[in-house]
């Protein structure tokens, strides 16, 4: 049997069988739109009859040089006959003509990416027939002029503006402001004018043959799969390019029949807040894209309840049914023709991060989905969104009192965005990508052609459109703050400026938009990162915690960060970098002294002076982390990092010497000489400490071995602090970590020094504290000899930043500003190994180290404290190799909690992770 290229909406079972029963594959074959139309028909939702030409047909068409695969057209003709039977109308018939729409629909929803043509089947004869039949000349010519317009722009590529200009002229001529006010004669006239435009641009007549219209429309959909805007969108949304699109041919229903007819779009829950309430717009006497195009002011769906309570109730019931059926918030297109409700599309609705979280939690509470499913539905990026900037309240208040609030509109995608105004997508893209400027893209309304500019912009502002407008949908999907429907805004794209009352904003001027509140401000407002105390997020993360096996700790060097991380859910400090503590101005001189001197006494004095500072730091940390482990890493960086820079020193010295030449009093000569002397000393020291490869030089444990007093001082500070707070009743769990170990003997030596000092302090303080001693694994040799290190360590922590540097043998600073860029661009490396763990190399070392170490100490605590610990993919890997915890920056803690839960929930399904 030959291929089945065409499936009627009531042949879903056959399609199911053909692909082998998986819904995902049905969507792959029929496209999301087609599969859902058929599914709705199966569960008894009123859907106009129609059929789907498969994605396989599209791929075959594109593969064989843009010709229909064999038999496809015959199958289309048979399916049309079937529609004729069902409707009692005939395609191309002069008395009772069947009209149809031709709609694209790929596996994944790609809003507005490919074009729909409505009212196929109209020509002079069928139009006349339809007028006779309906007695509604106005309606028929409205449909007809739309067909010529859509067919002309979509199939033949005539610029839409040409048609729009004629529409405006016609409205002006008829002295009306909106399309429904146009009369039959106006529309009839327009249809003729549109046909002339068609002729002028294509040097051909508008095709009168309905079958020719249909054929060309189907081809246009197929071709649009490879159109620029579809390709751009797929690149941005990471959708594969080989899926192809299906084509749906659907019997027309008419929202533009008269005032008792309308068309609309609604979401089953609020897409900004997630609240369980219908959100949407409708337009009377309108068709297709009118609602989302923003050309007329739409009515809010709640108004329908007053105007047509019966229809509203029916719609509510269907919305509920669809939500329950698909177990997700739905985005529904509907049309009412003379009081009869039809559903034209359903798909899962786009939503903000806040809405996604609230919907997932509430659906779990409604027992529509499980908690596990709720957790899986939220992505790490969505959690991250809660940590994104919002405007400072004071900045907004100040701007408001000074008249900086220019206008308000609909708050369709939350967040704060600041940038310079760009009035078209190409400019927005150029400014942002090439000139590195922050841009707000401003348009009367947006179209699919604008997406590249919207993606490049910080935020989006339009003067027209509603909550379901193209601008709003795209903004929400990509997390761009957006304000739409700011009707006070008069945009003059030609003059490159916009006016709001008497205010003029020119292209390139700074504005700030608040997508959370729908406000537009002049100038640049200050932003802050909000506290993520969203009640639904807290609930969702608490569910995530019940699923994950990995602990989530944080990297924090001071009590403020530690406390913040703790409120975000951190269960310990996995890395406290002590060197940051030395950089404070009050402390640095002592450190300098310690580095500069050769005399043991002076070194001792310097360290003694530093001790109280360090102790105070640790006291604060231990208090903040009461009851939780705190891993302190002993000093790590090469000493020269604490001294002034060599260049600067030489420069200063030359300067001093010149001043010496011009010194005119003995006193000045003396001070200058003294300064020169001091600087020369420092310079000598800097020179003696200078290394050819500081990253691989005297640092980490090597430093502790070179200057044992440094280790002793740090250990003393930690233990004095621990004993002090323990006496206050704080529960302390200090863990001391040696950096950059490569040989087990380094560990032994340091451990001896440490234990002596620890015992001493505890004896002095008269209290015993449980503590752990461990090492970082950040040198391949350490990983290779992990079983030896494990004998002398209570814990391991993978320092994957250094481990990546040392495994690749590349320094991060040199790589990321230099050759790594080319490596990534030419795919020599699939990903930046400093962002996502290189599983094959670095990851293999980690897995091996864990295995070797646990073969001698099965319960050994193994964590990770490199930046990878905040990366979702790397967290999944850490889960797979059985790490105890991940330790990331405080702001990544909530993300890591979710990612760790995902890793656990997907465990088993993703067995390749364990390989
Ligand atoms: P998109 O994928 O851009 O949403 P659609 O194929 O859904 O495009 O169609 C565009 C518009 O035309 C939508 O508003 C849709 O509801 C409307 N439409 C499509 N087919 C029909 C039809 N047979 N009758 C009435 N309206 C239709
Ligand atoms: Mg649609
Ligand atoms: Mg390191």
mmCIF file of N, CA and C and ligand atoms in Angstrom, residues 33 101 103 112 116 118 250-253 288-289 333 344-345, ligand 1:
data_model
loop_
_atom_site.group_PDB
_atom_site.id
_atom_site.type_symbol
_atom_site.label_atom_id
_atom_site.label_comp_id
_atom_site.label_asym_id
_atom_site.label_seq_id
_atom_site.Cartn_x
_atom_site.Cartn_y
_atom_site.Cartn_z
ATOM 1 N N UNK A 33 -0.890 21.161 16.203
ATOM 2 C CA UNK A 33 -2.222 21.712 15.944
ATOM 3 C C UNK A 33 -3.162 20.621 15.416
ATOM 4 N N UNK A 101 -9.871 26.747 5.473
ATOM 5 C CA UNK A 101 -8.620 27.427 5.804
ATOM 6 C C UNK A 101 -7.482 26.443 5.594
ATOM 7 N N UNK A 103 -3.842 25.775 7.189
ATOM 8 C CA UNK A 103 -3.087 26.188 8.384
ATOM 9 C C UNK A 103 -1.866 25.308 8.593
ATOM 10 N N UNK A 112 2.783 32.026 15.157
ATOM 11 C CA UNK A 112 2.903 32.976 14.062
ATOM 12 C C UNK A 112 4.046 32.726 13.109
ATOM 13 N N UNK A 116 -1.274 31.304 7.886
ATOM 14 C CA UNK A 116 -2.560 30.666 7.624
ATOM 15 C C UNK A 116 -3.306 31.447 6.554
ATOM 16 N N UNK A 118 -7.127 31.977 5.058
ATOM 17 C CA UNK A 118 -8.537 31.707 5.351
ATOM 18 C C UNK A 118 -9.377 31.913 4.093
ATOM 19 N N UNK A 250 -9.171 23.083 7.120
ATOM 20 C CA UNK A 250 -10.293 23.112 8.059
ATOM 21 C C UNK A 250 -11.476 23.863 7.453
ATOM 22 N N UNK A 251 -12.648 23.248 7.550
ATOM 23 C CA UNK A 251 -13.868 23.921 7.092
ATOM 24 C C UNK A 251 -13.990 25.269 7.793
ATOM 25 N N UNK A 252 -14.296 26.321 7.027
ATOM 26 C CA UNK A 252 -14.380 27.647 7.634
ATOM 27 C C UNK A 252 -15.621 27.794 8.510
ATOM 28 N N UNK A 253 -15.420 28.445 9.644
ATOM 29 C CA UNK A 253 -16.552 28.972 10.412
ATOM 30 C C UNK A 253 -16.309 30.471 10.511
ATOM 31 N N UNK A 288 -10.126 35.363 12.305
ATOM 32 C CA UNK A 288 -8.718 34.956 12.382
ATOM 33 C C UNK A 288 -7.858 35.817 13.268
ATOM 34 N N UNK A 289 -6.811 36.338 12.655
ATOM 35 C CA UNK A 289 -5.770 37.005 13.411
ATOM 36 C C UNK A 289 -6.171 38.380 13.960
ATOM 37 N N UNK A 333 -8.196 28.826 20.849
ATOM 38 C CA UNK A 333 -8.772 29.726 19.850
ATOM 39 C C UNK A 333 -10.204 29.282 19.592
ATOM 40 N N UNK A 344 -11.151 26.113 17.575
ATOM 41 C CA UNK A 344 -10.278 26.012 16.406
ATOM 42 C C UNK A 344 -8.863 25.581 16.731
ATOM 43 N N UNK A 345 -8.512 25.640 17.976
ATOM 44 C CA UNK A 345 -7.164 25.210 18.332
ATOM 45 C C UNK A 345 -7.043 25.135 19.841
HETATM 46 P P1 LIG B 1 -1.491 30.253 14.094
HETATM 47 O O1 LIG B 1 -0.746 28.993 14.055
HETATM 48 O O2 LIG B 1 -0.696 31.436 13.719
HETATM 49 O O3 LIG B 1 -2.267 30.417 15.360
HETATM 50 P P2 LIG B 1 -3.907 29.374 12.867
HETATM 51 O O4 LIG B 1 -3.790 28.323 11.854
HETATM 52 O O5 LIG B 1 -4.327 28.928 14.198
HETATM 53 O O6 LIG B 1 -2.562 30.175 12.929
HETATM 54 O O7 LIG B 1 -4.925 30.393 12.255
HETATM 55 C C1 LIG B 1 -4.879 31.769 12.298
HETATM 56 C C2 LIG B 1 -6.221 32.305 12.709
HETATM 57 O O8 LIG B 1 -7.241 31.877 11.855
HETATM 58 C C3 LIG B 1 -6.615 31.834 14.079
HETATM 59 O O9 LIG B 1 -7.241 32.874 14.765
HETATM 60 C C4 LIG B 1 -7.580 30.726 13.804
HETATM 61 O O10 LIG B 1 -8.461 30.523 14.851
HETATM 62 C C5 LIG B 1 -8.268 31.227 12.558
HETATM 63 N N1 LIG B 1 -8.789 30.116 11.756
HETATM 64 C C6 LIG B 1 -8.067 29.105 11.236
HETATM 65 N N2 LIG B 1 -8.872 28.236 10.588
HETATM 66 C C7 LIG B 1 -10.118 28.712 10.688
HETATM 67 C C8 LIG B 1 -11.378 28.235 10.241
HETATM 68 N N3 LIG B 1 -11.499 27.112 9.560
HETATM 69 N N4 LIG B 1 -12.456 28.970 10.542
HETATM 70 C C9 LIG B 1 -12.326 30.122 11.234
HETATM 71 N N5 LIG B 1 -11.178 30.616 11.684
HETATM 72 C C10 LIG B 1 -10.079 29.914 11.416
#
